[in-house]
C-alpha cells in the first residue's frame, strides 16, 4: 500500500518504491541510484537490471532541468480522465539523460509549446487527496 | 533457388467480414473464418488439423481461456490447442509459433485462428481497458491512450523530417480508395483530403480519419509442412523469412520516437532469413492502426530512407501500380481492426496476392509479399516474408 496516491487514477498500490510518493508530498522528486553499479533510475526502481542487485539503491534528487522532445494534445481520454480533456501529454529528456512521460501543465497554452523548450517537473496536489507531477516551463 | 529452403507453407486462408457489431458469438465468428480456410485448402476437414493456436487480446473477451471453447466448437478436440497473445500482433505471433511447431516436426498441419469481438463490451469498458494498455504504474495515471501514443511519434517525426498532416491524410485517401473494393472491409466509402484534414482532433496532430476503427472479426491461416503442403495444394505460399522483436512498453524508454525499433529489428531478421532486400518486395501489408504508423512502416521496412515516407505517399509509390504497393486491401484504416484477427487478415491478403487470387485488388505479377504486424504502441513487432 502507499503508491495508490500517485496519479488521478492509479492502478498500482504495492511497490518497493512507494517512498517516492512520500518524497513527492514533501516537494522532492527522487530517482534511485544503484550503490553497486551507479546506474540512475527514474522513474525509480529497487531492482537493478544492469547488475542484478536487489534493494541496493540510494534515493537521490533529480537534476530538474528537462527539454521537451515531443507532445500531443489529447481530446479523447480513457475512462476516468474524460473531464480533463483537452490535456497535453509530453516526453522530455533531463540534463542527466533521463527520459520521462508526464502531462504538461494546463497553465501553458498550446501555442506557447515548442519542441526543445526547457521544462521543470513540479509536484501537483490533486483535489481527491492524490498527488502527481507535471511539466511546467523552466523559470516559472 | 532464390531463397533459403522453406519447409512451411500456407495452404488455406479465411476471413469474416470486419464489422462494427457482428451479432454472433465468438465461437460462431471463428467458425466462419475456419470454414472458409478449410474450403480454401482444397476442402480439408477439421480433423485433418493436428493442432490449433487461438489468438486474441483477452481483455476484450468474456470467455475465460477462449482456445478451449473455440477448439470444441470447431471440432478440433482432442488435438492440442492453446492461446497466443501479443495484442494487435497476436495472430502473426500465432503464425510464428506454428512455423516453429511444424519445422520442429512436432506437428505438420496447424490452424492459426485470430479473432476479436470488440462489441462484446460497452464503449466505457473498452475505454477503461485502453487506459491500462500503457505502463500502469508510471504512464497510465496520466491518461495515455493508443492514439496519444502514436501522436507522440507523429509530432516527433514532423519536427525531425518536416512530415506534414497532409502527407498523413494522403495515406487515408489511399486506404479509402482500396477498402471500397474489399467487400470484407468495414469502411465502404472514399474520403477526400479535405474531409480528413477537417475531421475532429483525437490526439493532435492525429484526427478522426488518421485512426482505424475497432471492429469484430476473425481470420484463419492453415500452415503445413512441405510434404503435407504439396499433397494438399498446387499453390502453396511459402514462408521465406520471419522476424520478431520487442521494444519498451513505456513511452519514455523508447530510444527512437520517429520510427518503431521493434519493426526495424524484425524486418532485419526477416530479410536476412529470406535472403532478400526491401526492393525485392512486390506487395506489402503494414500495420496502419494510424496513418503515421503506415508512414513509419515505409521507412522501417526500408521501402524508403528514414524521413522520406511523406515523399513516398505524395508520389503515390505505395498505390497498386507504384514501386511498392502497400495495404492494397485498405489496411487497418479501411478494413477495421479486430485486434486478434488483424495479423491473420494481413497474411490472407498477401497469400491471395501471391496466388493471383486478389481480384480487383491484384498487384500484377506479385511474387514476394511482406507482412508487418505491430502490437501496442511499437511494443511487439512481427515481419513475415512470403513467396510462391
Ligand atoms: Zn546496479
PDB file of N, CA and C in Angstrom, chain B residues 61-123:
ATOM      1  N   UNK B  61     -12.436 -10.205 -24.054  1.00  0.00           N
ATOM      2  CA  UNK B  61     -13.258 -11.413 -24.053  1.00  0.00           C
ATOM      3  C   UNK B  61     -14.024 -11.579 -22.752  1.00  0.00           C
ATOM      4  N   UNK B  62     -15.222 -12.119 -22.848  1.00  0.00           N
ATOM      5  CA  UNK B  62     -15.955 -12.532 -21.655  1.00  0.00           C
ATOM      6  C   UNK B  62     -15.529 -13.952 -21.291  1.00  0.00           C
ATOM      7  N   UNK B  63     -15.317 -14.778 -22.338  1.00  0.00           N
ATOM      8  CA  UNK B  63     -14.943 -16.177 -22.144  1.00  0.00           C
ATOM      9  C   UNK B  63     -13.536 -16.289 -21.569  1.00  0.00           C
ATOM     10  N   UNK B  64     -13.399 -16.985 -20.455  1.00  0.00           N
ATOM     11  CA  UNK B  64     -12.039 -17.273 -19.973  1.00  0.00           C
ATOM     12  C   UNK B  64     -11.455 -18.377 -20.830  1.00  0.00           C
ATOM     13  N   UNK B  65     -10.158 -18.299 -21.090  1.00  0.00           N
ATOM     14  CA  UNK B  65      -9.444 -19.294 -21.893  1.00  0.00           C
ATOM     15  C   UNK B  65     -10.205 -19.659 -23.179  1.00  0.00           C
ATOM     16  N   UNK B  66     -10.351 -18.709 -24.083  1.00  0.00           N
ATOM     17  CA  UNK B  66     -11.177 -18.921 -25.274  1.00  0.00           C
ATOM     18  C   UNK B  66     -10.720 -20.073 -26.167  1.00  0.00           C
ATOM     19  N   UNK B  67      -9.427 -20.447 -26.126  1.00  0.00           N
ATOM     20  CA  UNK B  67      -8.951 -21.526 -27.019  1.00  0.00           C
ATOM     21  C   UNK B  67      -9.787 -22.785 -26.829  1.00  0.00           C
ATOM     22  N   UNK B  68     -10.080 -23.121 -25.575  1.00  0.00           N
ATOM     23  CA  UNK B  68     -10.842 -24.342 -25.287  1.00  0.00           C
ATOM     24  C   UNK B  68     -12.238 -24.282 -25.884  1.00  0.00           C
ATOM     25  N   UNK B  69     -12.908 -23.165 -25.686  1.00  0.00           N
ATOM     26  CA  UNK B  69     -14.284 -23.010 -26.174  1.00  0.00           C
ATOM     27  C   UNK B  69     -14.325 -23.069 -27.694  1.00  0.00           C
ATOM     28  N   UNK B  70     -13.354 -22.422 -28.333  1.00  0.00           N
ATOM     29  CA  UNK B  70     -13.354 -22.340 -29.791  1.00  0.00           C
ATOM     30  C   UNK B  70     -12.948 -23.679 -30.412  1.00  0.00           C
ATOM     31  N   UNK B  71     -11.928 -24.320 -29.850  1.00  0.00           N
ATOM     32  CA  UNK B  71     -11.491 -25.623 -30.390  1.00  0.00           C
ATOM     33  C   UNK B  71     -12.636 -26.634 -30.331  1.00  0.00           C
ATOM     34  N   UNK B  72     -13.394 -26.617 -29.246  1.00  0.00           N
ATOM     35  CA  UNK B  72     -14.534 -27.542 -29.133  1.00  0.00           C
ATOM     36  C   UNK B  72     -15.550 -27.258 -30.242  1.00  0.00           C
ATOM     37  N   UNK B  73     -15.907 -25.990 -30.402  1.00  0.00           N
ATOM     38  CA  UNK B  73     -16.943 -25.607 -31.365  1.00  0.00           C
ATOM     39  C   UNK B  73     -16.519 -25.910 -32.804  1.00  0.00           C
ATOM     40  N   UNK B  74     -15.213 -25.800 -33.069  1.00  0.00           N
ATOM     41  CA  UNK B  74     -14.712 -26.016 -34.425  1.00  0.00           C
ATOM     42  C   UNK B  74     -14.428 -27.498 -34.719  1.00  0.00           C
ATOM     43  N   UNK B  75     -14.641 -28.361 -33.719  1.00  0.00           N
ATOM     44  CA  UNK B  75     -14.399 -29.796 -33.926  1.00  0.00           C
ATOM     45  C   UNK B  75     -12.930 -30.155 -33.927  1.00  0.00           C
ATOM     46  N   UNK B  76     -12.147 -29.440 -33.118  1.00  0.00           N
ATOM     47  CA  UNK B  76     -10.693 -29.654 -33.119  1.00  0.00           C
ATOM     48  C   UNK B  76     -10.213 -30.552 -31.982  1.00  0.00           C
ATOM     49  N   UNK B  77     -11.104 -30.926 -31.049  1.00  0.00           N
ATOM     50  CA  UNK B  77     -10.705 -31.861 -29.984  1.00  0.00           C
ATOM     51  C   UNK B  77     -10.483 -33.234 -30.629  1.00  0.00           C
ATOM     52  N   UNK B  78      -9.607 -34.088 -30.147  1.00  0.00           N
ATOM     53  CA  UNK B  78      -8.755 -33.934 -28.958  1.00  0.00           C
ATOM     54  C   UNK B  78      -7.362 -33.389 -29.278  1.00  0.00           C
ATOM     55  N   UNK B  79      -7.183 -32.823 -30.471  1.00  0.00           N
ATOM     56  CA  UNK B  79      -5.859 -32.296 -30.825  1.00  0.00           C
ATOM     57  C   UNK B  79      -5.531 -31.100 -29.923  1.00  0.00           C
ATOM     58  N   UNK B  80      -4.232 -30.854 -29.698  1.00  0.00           N
ATOM     59  CA  UNK B  80      -3.867 -29.777 -28.767  1.00  0.00           C
ATOM     60  C   UNK B  80      -4.294 -28.392 -29.290  1.00  0.00           C
ATOM     61  N   UNK B  81      -4.660 -27.541 -28.356  1.00  0.00           N
ATOM     62  CA  UNK B  81      -4.993 -26.157 -28.696  1.00  0.00           C
ATOM     63  C   UNK B  81      -4.469 -25.274 -27.576  1.00  0.00           C
ATOM     64  N   UNK B  82      -4.047 -24.081 -27.911  1.00  0.00           N
ATOM     65  CA  UNK B  82      -3.653 -23.124 -26.871  1.00  0.00           C
ATOM     66  C   UNK B  82      -3.770 -21.718 -27.418  1.00  0.00           C
ATOM     67  N   UNK B  83      -3.555 -20.763 -26.507  1.00  0.00           N
ATOM     68  CA  UNK B  83      -3.834 -19.368 -26.766  1.00  0.00           C
ATOM     69  C   UNK B  83      -2.527 -18.594 -26.943  1.00  0.00           C
ATOM     70  N   UNK B  84      -2.481 -17.659 -27.913  1.00  0.00           N
ATOM     71  CA  UNK B  84      -1.306 -16.800 -28.084  1.00  0.00           C
ATOM     72  C   UNK B  84      -1.750 -15.342 -28.068  1.00  0.00           C
ATOM     73  N   UNK B  85      -1.012 -14.523 -27.331  1.00  0.00           N
ATOM     74  CA  UNK B  85      -1.389 -13.115 -27.222  1.00  0.00           C
ATOM     75  C   UNK B  85      -0.193 -12.190 -27.385  1.00  0.00           C
ATOM     76  N   UNK B  86      -0.301 -11.215 -28.271  1.00  0.00           N
ATOM     77  CA  UNK B  86       0.651 -10.103 -28.369  1.00  0.00           C
ATOM     78  C   UNK B  86      -0.149  -8.891 -28.856  1.00  0.00           C
ATOM     79  N   UNK B  87      -1.240  -8.624 -28.173  1.00  0.00           N
ATOM     80  CA  UNK B  87      -2.229  -7.591 -28.531  1.00  0.00           C
ATOM     81  C   UNK B  87      -2.499  -7.633 -30.042  1.00  0.00           C
ATOM     82  N   UNK B  88      -2.256  -6.509 -30.720  1.00  0.00           N
ATOM     83  CA  UNK B  88      -2.616  -6.387 -32.136  1.00  0.00           C
ATOM     84  C   UNK B  88      -1.753  -7.286 -33.027  1.00  0.00           C
ATOM     85  N   UNK B  89      -0.655  -7.817 -32.480  1.00  0.00           N
ATOM     86  CA  UNK B  89       0.216  -8.700 -33.266  1.00  0.00           C
ATOM     87  C   UNK B  89      -0.024 -10.162 -32.904  1.00  0.00           C
ATOM     88  N   UNK B  90      -1.142 -10.473 -32.252  1.00  0.00           N
ATOM     89  CA  UNK B  90      -1.377 -11.833 -31.752  1.00  0.00           C
ATOM     90  C   UNK B  90      -1.349 -12.888 -32.852  1.00  0.00           C
ATOM     91  N   UNK B  91      -2.050 -12.643 -33.972  1.00  0.00           N
ATOM     92  CA  UNK B  91      -2.159 -13.749 -34.925  1.00  0.00           C
ATOM     93  C   UNK B  91      -0.904 -13.957 -35.766  1.00  0.00           C
ATOM     94  N   UNK B  92      -0.036 -12.937 -35.938  1.00  0.00           N
ATOM     95  CA  UNK B  92       1.247 -13.245 -36.589  1.00  0.00           C
ATOM     96  C   UNK B  92       2.189 -13.919 -35.594  1.00  0.00           C
ATOM     97  N   UNK B  93       1.994 -13.656 -34.301  1.00  0.00           N
ATOM     98  CA  UNK B  93       2.735 -14.413 -33.291  1.00  0.00           C
ATOM     99  C   UNK B  93       2.288 -15.875 -33.353  1.00  0.00           C
ATOM    100  N   UNK B  94       0.987 -16.098 -33.569  1.00  0.00           N
ATOM    101  CA  UNK B  94       0.468 -17.459 -33.757  1.00  0.00           C
ATOM    102  C   UNK B  94       1.114 -18.133 -34.961  1.00  0.00           C
ATOM    103  N   UNK B  95       1.273 -17.390 -36.065  1.00  0.00           N
ATOM    104  CA  UNK B  95       1.905 -17.940 -37.271  1.00  0.00           C
ATOM    105  C   UNK B  95       3.366 -18.308 -36.978  1.00  0.00           C
ATOM    106  N   UNK B  96       4.044 -17.444 -36.219  1.00  0.00           N
ATOM    107  CA  UNK B  96       5.445 -17.720 -35.871  1.00  0.00           C
ATOM    108  C   UNK B  96       5.558 -19.002 -35.038  1.00  0.00           C
ATOM    109  N   UNK B  97       4.650 -19.154 -34.079  1.00  0.00           N
ATOM    110  CA  UNK B  97       4.671 -20.355 -33.232  1.00  0.00           C
ATOM    111  C   UNK B  97       4.371 -21.591 -34.091  1.00  0.00           C
ATOM    112  N   UNK B  98       3.382 -21.460 -34.981  1.00  0.00           N
ATOM    113  CA  UNK B  98       3.019 -22.586 -35.848  1.00  0.00           C
ATOM    114  C   UNK B  98       4.210 -22.984 -36.723  1.00  0.00           C
ATOM    115  N   UNK B  99       4.937 -21.980 -37.232  1.00  0.00           N
ATOM    116  CA  UNK B  99       6.126 -22.253 -38.049  1.00  0.00           C
ATOM    117  C   UNK B  99       7.113 -23.109 -37.252  1.00  0.00           C
ATOM    118  N   UNK B 100       7.345 -22.698 -35.998  1.00  0.00           N
ATOM    119  CA  UNK B 100       8.281 -23.429 -35.135  1.00  0.00           C
ATOM    120  C   UNK B 100       7.808 -24.849 -34.853  1.00  0.00           C
ATOM    121  N   UNK B 101       6.530 -25.011 -34.606  1.00  0.00           N
ATOM    122  CA  UNK B 101       5.976 -26.336 -34.304  1.00  0.00           C
ATOM    123  C   UNK B 101       6.106 -27.272 -35.507  1.00  0.00           C
ATOM    124  N   UNK B 102       5.886 -26.715 -36.695  1.00  0.00           N
ATOM    125  CA  UNK B 102       5.949 -27.540 -37.911  1.00  0.00           C
ATOM    126  C   UNK B 102       7.404 -27.862 -38.256  1.00  0.00           C
ATOM    127  N   UNK B 103       8.227 -26.827 -38.171  1.00  0.00           N
ATOM    128  CA  UNK B 103       9.644 -27.004 -38.507  1.00  0.00           C
ATOM    129  C   UNK B 103      10.318 -28.001 -37.562  1.00  0.00           C
ATOM    130  N   UNK B 104       9.879 -28.028 -36.313  1.00  0.00           N
ATOM    131  CA  UNK B 104      10.472 -28.955 -35.330  1.00  0.00           C
ATOM    132  C   UNK B 104      10.028 -30.394 -35.577  1.00  0.00           C
ATOM    133  N   UNK B 105       8.970 -30.541 -36.372  1.00  0.00           N
ATOM    134  CA  UNK B 105       8.454 -31.879 -36.612  1.00  0.00           C
ATOM    135  C   UNK B 105       7.380 -32.324 -35.634  1.00  0.00           C
ATOM    136  N   UNK B 106       7.068 -31.493 -34.656  1.00  0.00           N
ATOM    137  CA  UNK B 106       6.023 -31.856 -33.682  1.00  0.00           C
ATOM    138  C   UNK B 106       4.651 -31.959 -34.359  1.00  0.00           C
ATOM    139  N   UNK B 107       4.402 -31.036 -35.285  1.00  0.00           N
ATOM    140  CA  UNK B 107       3.115 -31.028 -35.989  1.00  0.00           C
ATOM    141  C   UNK B 107       3.358 -30.865 -37.473  1.00  0.00           C
ATOM    142  N   UNK B 108       2.358 -31.235 -38.294  1.00  0.00           N
ATOM    143  CA  UNK B 108       2.525 -30.893 -39.707  1.00  0.00           C
ATOM    144  C   UNK B 108       1.337 -30.168 -40.333  1.00  0.00           C
ATOM    145  N   UNK B 109       0.299 -29.904 -39.570  1.00  0.00           N
ATOM    146  CA  UNK B 109      -0.815 -29.119 -40.104  1.00  0.00           C
ATOM    147  C   UNK B 109      -1.469 -28.372 -38.936  1.00  0.00           C
ATOM    148  N   UNK B 110      -1.318 -27.066 -38.930  1.00  0.00           N
ATOM    149  CA  UNK B 110      -1.758 -26.268 -37.781  1.00  0.00           C
ATOM    150  C   UNK B 110      -2.665 -25.123 -38.247  1.00  0.00           C
ATOM    151  N   UNK B 111      -3.781 -24.935 -37.555  1.00  0.00           N
ATOM    152  CA  UNK B 111      -4.676 -23.808 -37.852  1.00  0.00           C
ATOM    153  C   UNK B 111      -4.395 -22.679 -36.866  1.00  0.00           C
ATOM    154  N   UNK B 112      -4.160 -21.479 -37.382  1.00  0.00           N
ATOM    155  CA  UNK B 112      -3.981 -20.285 -36.549  1.00  0.00           C
ATOM    156  C   UNK B 112      -5.240 -19.443 -36.716  1.00  0.00           C
ATOM    157  N   UNK B 113      -5.989 -19.317 -35.627  1.00  0.00           N
ATOM    158  CA  UNK B 113      -7.282 -18.620 -35.697  1.00  0.00           C
ATOM    159  C   UNK B 113      -7.220 -17.379 -34.819  1.00  0.00           C
ATOM    160  N   UNK B 114      -7.365 -16.217 -35.439  1.00  0.00           N
ATOM    161  CA  UNK B 114      -7.351 -14.955 -34.698  1.00  0.00           C
ATOM    162  C   UNK B 114      -8.745 -14.360 -34.686  1.00  0.00           C
ATOM    163  N   UNK B 115      -9.132 -13.769 -33.584  1.00  0.00           N
ATOM    164  CA  UNK B 115     -10.477 -13.181 -33.542  1.00  0.00           C
ATOM    165  C   UNK B 115     -10.515 -12.032 -32.546  1.00  0.00           C
ATOM    166  N   UNK B 116     -11.524 -11.181 -32.670  1.00  0.00           N
ATOM    167  CA  UNK B 116     -11.852 -10.210 -31.640  1.00  0.00           C
ATOM    168  C   UNK B 116     -13.284  -9.801 -31.830  1.00  0.00           C
ATOM    169  N   UNK B 117     -14.016  -9.776 -30.720  1.00  0.00           N
ATOM    170  CA  UNK B 117     -15.371  -9.244 -30.773  1.00  0.00           C
ATOM    171  C   UNK B 117     -15.385  -8.039 -29.844  1.00  0.00           C
ATOM    172  N   UNK B 118     -15.031  -6.895 -30.403  1.00  0.00           N
ATOM    173  CA  UNK B 118     -14.866  -5.707 -29.570  1.00  0.00           C
ATOM    174  C   UNK B 118     -16.210  -5.147 -29.128  1.00  0.00           C
ATOM    175  N   UNK B 119     -17.282  -5.542 -29.855  1.00  0.00           N
ATOM    176  CA  UNK B 119     -18.623  -5.092 -29.455  1.00  0.00           C
ATOM    177  C   UNK B 119     -19.144  -5.885 -28.253  1.00  0.00           C
ATOM    178  N   UNK B 120     -18.366  -6.884 -27.797  1.00  0.00           N
ATOM    179  CA  UNK B 120     -18.760  -7.668 -26.619  1.00  0.00           C
ATOM    180  C   UNK B 120     -18.831  -6.767 -25.374  1.00  0.00           C
ATOM    181  N   UNK B 121     -18.061  -5.691 -25.385  1.00  0.00           N
ATOM    182  CA  UNK B 121     -18.013  -4.788 -24.233  1.00  0.00           C
ATOM    183  C   UNK B 121     -18.634  -3.440 -24.594  1.00  0.00           C
ATOM    184  N   UNK B 122     -19.085  -2.705 -23.590  1.00  0.00           N
ATOM    185  CA  UNK B 122     -19.598  -1.351 -23.827  1.00  0.00           C
ATOM    186  C   UNK B 122     -18.413  -0.440 -24.154  1.00  0.00           C
ATOM    187  N   UNK B 123     -18.704   0.724 -24.734  1.00  0.00           N
ATOM    188  CA  UNK B 123     -17.577   1.587 -25.101  1.00  0.00           C
ATOM    189  C   UNK B 123     -16.855   2.107 -23.848  1.00  0.00           C
TER     190      UNK B 123
END
